[in-house]
Amino acid sequence: EPEVTQTPSHQVTQMGQEVILRCVPISNHLYFYWYRQILGQKVEFLVSFYNNEISEKSEIFDDQFSVERPDGSNFTLKIRSTKLEDSAMYFCASSIFGADGYTFGSGTRLTVV
Amino acid sequence: GENVEQHPSTLSVQEGDSAVIKCTYSDSASNYFPWYKQELGKRPQLIIDIRSNVGEKKDQRIAVTLNKTAKHFSLHITETQPEDSAVYFCAATMTTGTASKLTFGTGTRLQVTL
């Protein structure tokens, strides 16, 4: 079964540092997403991406966040200057079309110290 | 925007009993309602979904019902087993043929005891 792959599985970074979280969506999927889950809380939408541009973003996705699809396979989330409150599990997801085939990756646990 | 509420936050049942988790949504334009199971430290896994043109859907021990008028939907698990223990999230979205943002409920921690 095709999978969404995320790397690294766990990242520890110092406050103020930049981090890049990487995702490889399923190859025939057209829509890409990032979600965040703070420990013990619900999954929250950050951003959706289609045709090389952001489709929608949430209030959480402020100027410190950016997304990029640098080549035909990777989809990255960059946090420019991390804060303690950015500590969370970050999930990438992709879908074929709308909600069809919506698949989550295994997540990157980001710890900001 | 969409708001999804989920109850109860925790649910403990004995093995073999049924479990019911309920969600309400606010946006009448939402037309797709998936349910996810999440084990500790793992990704959300889709277990069942329902679209707004259907009132009920069943897959073995799991069923979902949707009441569009009341804007609520429920997950029913019958003959629960210890491996059903996990956190369950409902979600809602409007699928328009573009990117679909999922709005999640706050989760229900299900504990199935022997």
XYZ file of N, CA, C and O in Angstrom, chain A residues 3-4 31 33 35 37 41-45 48-50 55-56 89 91 97-100 102-107 109, chain B residues 3-4 32 36 38 40-46 51 89 93 95-107 109:
232
model
N 2.523 4.806 0.737
C 2.630 5.519 2.006
C 3.120 6.946 1.792
O 3.818 7.232 0.821
N 2.775 7.796 2.728
C 3.361 9.122 2.822
C 4.535 8.993 3.792
O 4.357 8.513 4.916
N -2.704 16.854 -4.016
C -2.941 17.815 -2.945
C -2.116 17.426 -1.729
O -2.067 16.251 -1.363
N -0.745 18.494 2.364
C -1.184 19.178 3.583
C -0.156 19.007 4.692
O 0.563 18.010 4.733
N -0.381 19.193 9.006
C -1.180 19.301 10.214
C -0.243 19.274 11.418
O 0.878 18.763 11.328
N -0.160 18.437 15.773
C -0.855 17.898 16.936
C 0.012 18.104 18.167
O 1.047 17.436 18.329
N -3.613 16.682 22.374
C -4.670 17.525 21.811
C -5.102 17.017 20.429
O -4.618 15.998 19.949
N -6.015 17.760 19.815
C -6.524 17.318 18.518
C -5.565 17.690 17.392
O -4.644 18.482 17.573
N -5.798 17.106 16.243
C -5.015 17.406 15.056
C -5.538 18.717 14.459
O -6.751 18.887 14.279
N -4.613 19.621 14.143
C -5.010 20.939 13.634
C -4.418 21.177 12.255
O -3.226 20.944 12.024
N -5.223 21.692 11.371
C -4.794 22.010 10.016
C -3.834 23.202 10.014
O -4.064 24.197 10.716
N -2.677 23.831 3.138
C -2.856 22.931 2.006
C -2.158 23.538 0.795
O -1.993 24.765 0.698
N -1.771 22.656 -0.125
C -0.892 23.064 -1.224
C -1.303 22.314 -2.471
O -1.492 21.088 -2.445
N -1.443 23.053 -3.570
C -1.836 22.425 -4.826
C -1.268 23.238 -5.976
O -1.288 24.475 -5.943
N -3.117 26.642 -1.091
C -4.556 26.747 -1.342
C -5.258 27.433 -0.174
O -6.157 28.232 -0.363
N -4.845 27.053 1.010
C -5.472 27.589 2.226
C -4.485 27.456 3.377
O -3.672 26.533 3.384
N 3.718 17.199 17.264
C 3.877 16.230 16.190
C 3.347 16.890 14.924
O 2.247 17.459 14.927
N 2.241 16.297 11.079
C 1.850 15.271 10.117
C 1.712 15.887 8.729
O 1.061 16.921 8.560
N -7.499 13.804 -4.938
C -8.407 14.818 -5.443
C -9.406 15.103 -4.342
O -10.140 14.202 -3.951
N -9.374 16.295 -3.797
C -10.256 16.589 -2.675
C -9.923 15.688 -1.505
O -8.788 15.641 -1.053
N -10.911 14.945 -1.031
C -10.689 14.073 0.122
C -10.389 12.641 -0.290
O -10.141 11.794 0.568
N -10.368 12.355 -1.569
C -10.134 10.986 -2.041
C -8.699 10.550 -1.760
O -7.749 11.241 -2.121
N -7.100 10.344 1.008
C -6.420 11.148 2.048
C -5.597 10.218 2.928
O -6.139 9.341 3.581
N -4.286 10.458 2.961
C -3.373 9.583 3.699
C -2.415 10.431 4.512
O -1.810 11.370 3.979
N -2.249 10.057 5.779
C -1.316 10.752 6.658
C 0.020 10.037 6.696
O 0.085 8.805 6.626
N 1.064 10.811 6.847
C 2.381 10.247 7.116
C 2.517 9.879 8.581
O 1.616 10.140 9.385
N 3.646 9.294 8.923
C 3.859 8.808 10.287
C 4.278 9.900 11.259
O 4.363 9.667 12.450
N 4.518 11.094 10.758
C 4.744 12.231 11.629
C 6.197 12.505 11.962
O 7.048 11.610 11.932
N 8.099 14.270 15.209
C 7.948 14.880 16.531
C 9.005 15.962 16.682
O 10.199 15.667 16.678
N -16.568 23.942 12.751
C -16.239 23.602 14.130
C -16.834 22.225 14.419
O -18.008 21.986 14.149
N -16.013 21.329 14.926
C -16.468 19.968 15.212
C -16.324 19.711 16.701
O -15.243 19.905 17.265
N -18.231 15.468 3.871
C -17.425 14.261 4.016
C -16.967 14.168 5.458
O -16.435 15.151 6.016
N -11.002 8.605 12.411
C -9.629 8.137 12.510
C -9.387 7.493 13.862
O -9.902 7.942 14.881
N -6.220 6.621 16.369
C -4.828 6.980 16.583
C -4.291 6.275 17.807
O -4.784 6.491 18.919
N -0.995 5.538 20.363
C -0.037 6.462 20.978
C 1.201 6.636 20.104
O 1.862 5.661 19.739
N 1.474 7.884 19.746
C 2.671 8.184 18.966
C 2.599 7.824 17.498
O 3.598 7.930 16.781
N 1.414 7.420 17.034
C 1.295 6.980 15.645
C 0.445 7.967 14.833
O -0.149 8.893 15.367
N 0.384 7.718 13.562
C -0.407 8.571 12.686
C -1.899 8.275 12.832
O -2.263 7.159 13.202
N -2.764 9.234 12.501
C -4.201 8.917 12.429
C -4.447 7.946 11.276
O -3.964 8.160 10.167
N -5.202 6.903 11.571
C -5.519 5.902 10.557
C -7.011 5.952 10.271
O -7.819 5.831 11.194
N -7.361 6.111 9.008
C -8.771 6.137 8.615
C -9.393 4.773 8.867
O -8.875 3.746 8.425
N -20.171 9.940 3.388
C -20.437 11.147 2.617
C -21.884 11.569 2.853
O -22.721 10.754 3.242
N -10.792 10.040 16.529
C -11.108 11.404 16.121
C -12.127 11.384 14.994
O -11.960 10.634 14.022
N -15.217 17.872 6.481
C -14.693 18.745 5.451
C -15.699 18.891 4.331
O -16.635 18.093 4.206
N -15.746 18.737 0.414
C -14.931 18.350 -0.728
C -15.494 19.056 -1.957
O -16.595 18.773 -2.405
N -14.705 19.987 -2.477
C -15.196 20.779 -3.599
C -14.425 20.477 -4.872
O -14.562 21.169 -5.854
N -13.558 19.447 -4.794
C -12.703 19.194 -5.937
C -11.392 19.929 -5.827
O -10.550 19.825 -6.701
N -11.226 20.679 -4.745
C -9.941 21.305 -4.470
C -9.382 20.675 -3.208
O -9.884 19.668 -2.738
N -8.363 21.275 -2.641
C -7.788 20.752 -1.407
C -8.834 20.718 -0.307
O -9.623 21.658 -0.169
N -8.870 19.638 0.446
C -9.869 19.461 1.501
C -9.227 19.574 2.867
O -8.503 18.677 3.284
N -9.523 20.659 3.553
C -9.026 20.860 4.910
C -9.903 20.072 5.874
O -11.117 20.272 5.924
N -9.292 19.160 6.626
C -10.038 18.412 7.630
C -10.084 19.201 8.932
O -9.042 19.664 9.407
N -11.282 19.334 9.494
C -11.439 19.902 10.833
C -11.747 18.749 11.763
O -12.739 18.035 11.579
N -10.883 18.565 12.756
C -10.990 17.426 13.653
C -11.753 17.776 14.923
O -11.739 18.920 15.388
N -12.394 16.748 15.481
C -12.928 16.847 16.828
C -11.798 16.704 17.832
O -10.637 16.469 17.463
N -12.140 16.822 19.101
C -11.132 16.843 20.168
C -10.693 15.455 20.607
O -9.810 15.330 21.434
N -11.311 14.420 20.065
C -10.854 13.069 20.331
C -11.586 12.394 21.474
O -12.045 13.040 22.419
N -10.859 9.068 23.995
C -9.965 7.982 24.395
C -10.826 6.792 24.803
O -11.531 6.856 25.809
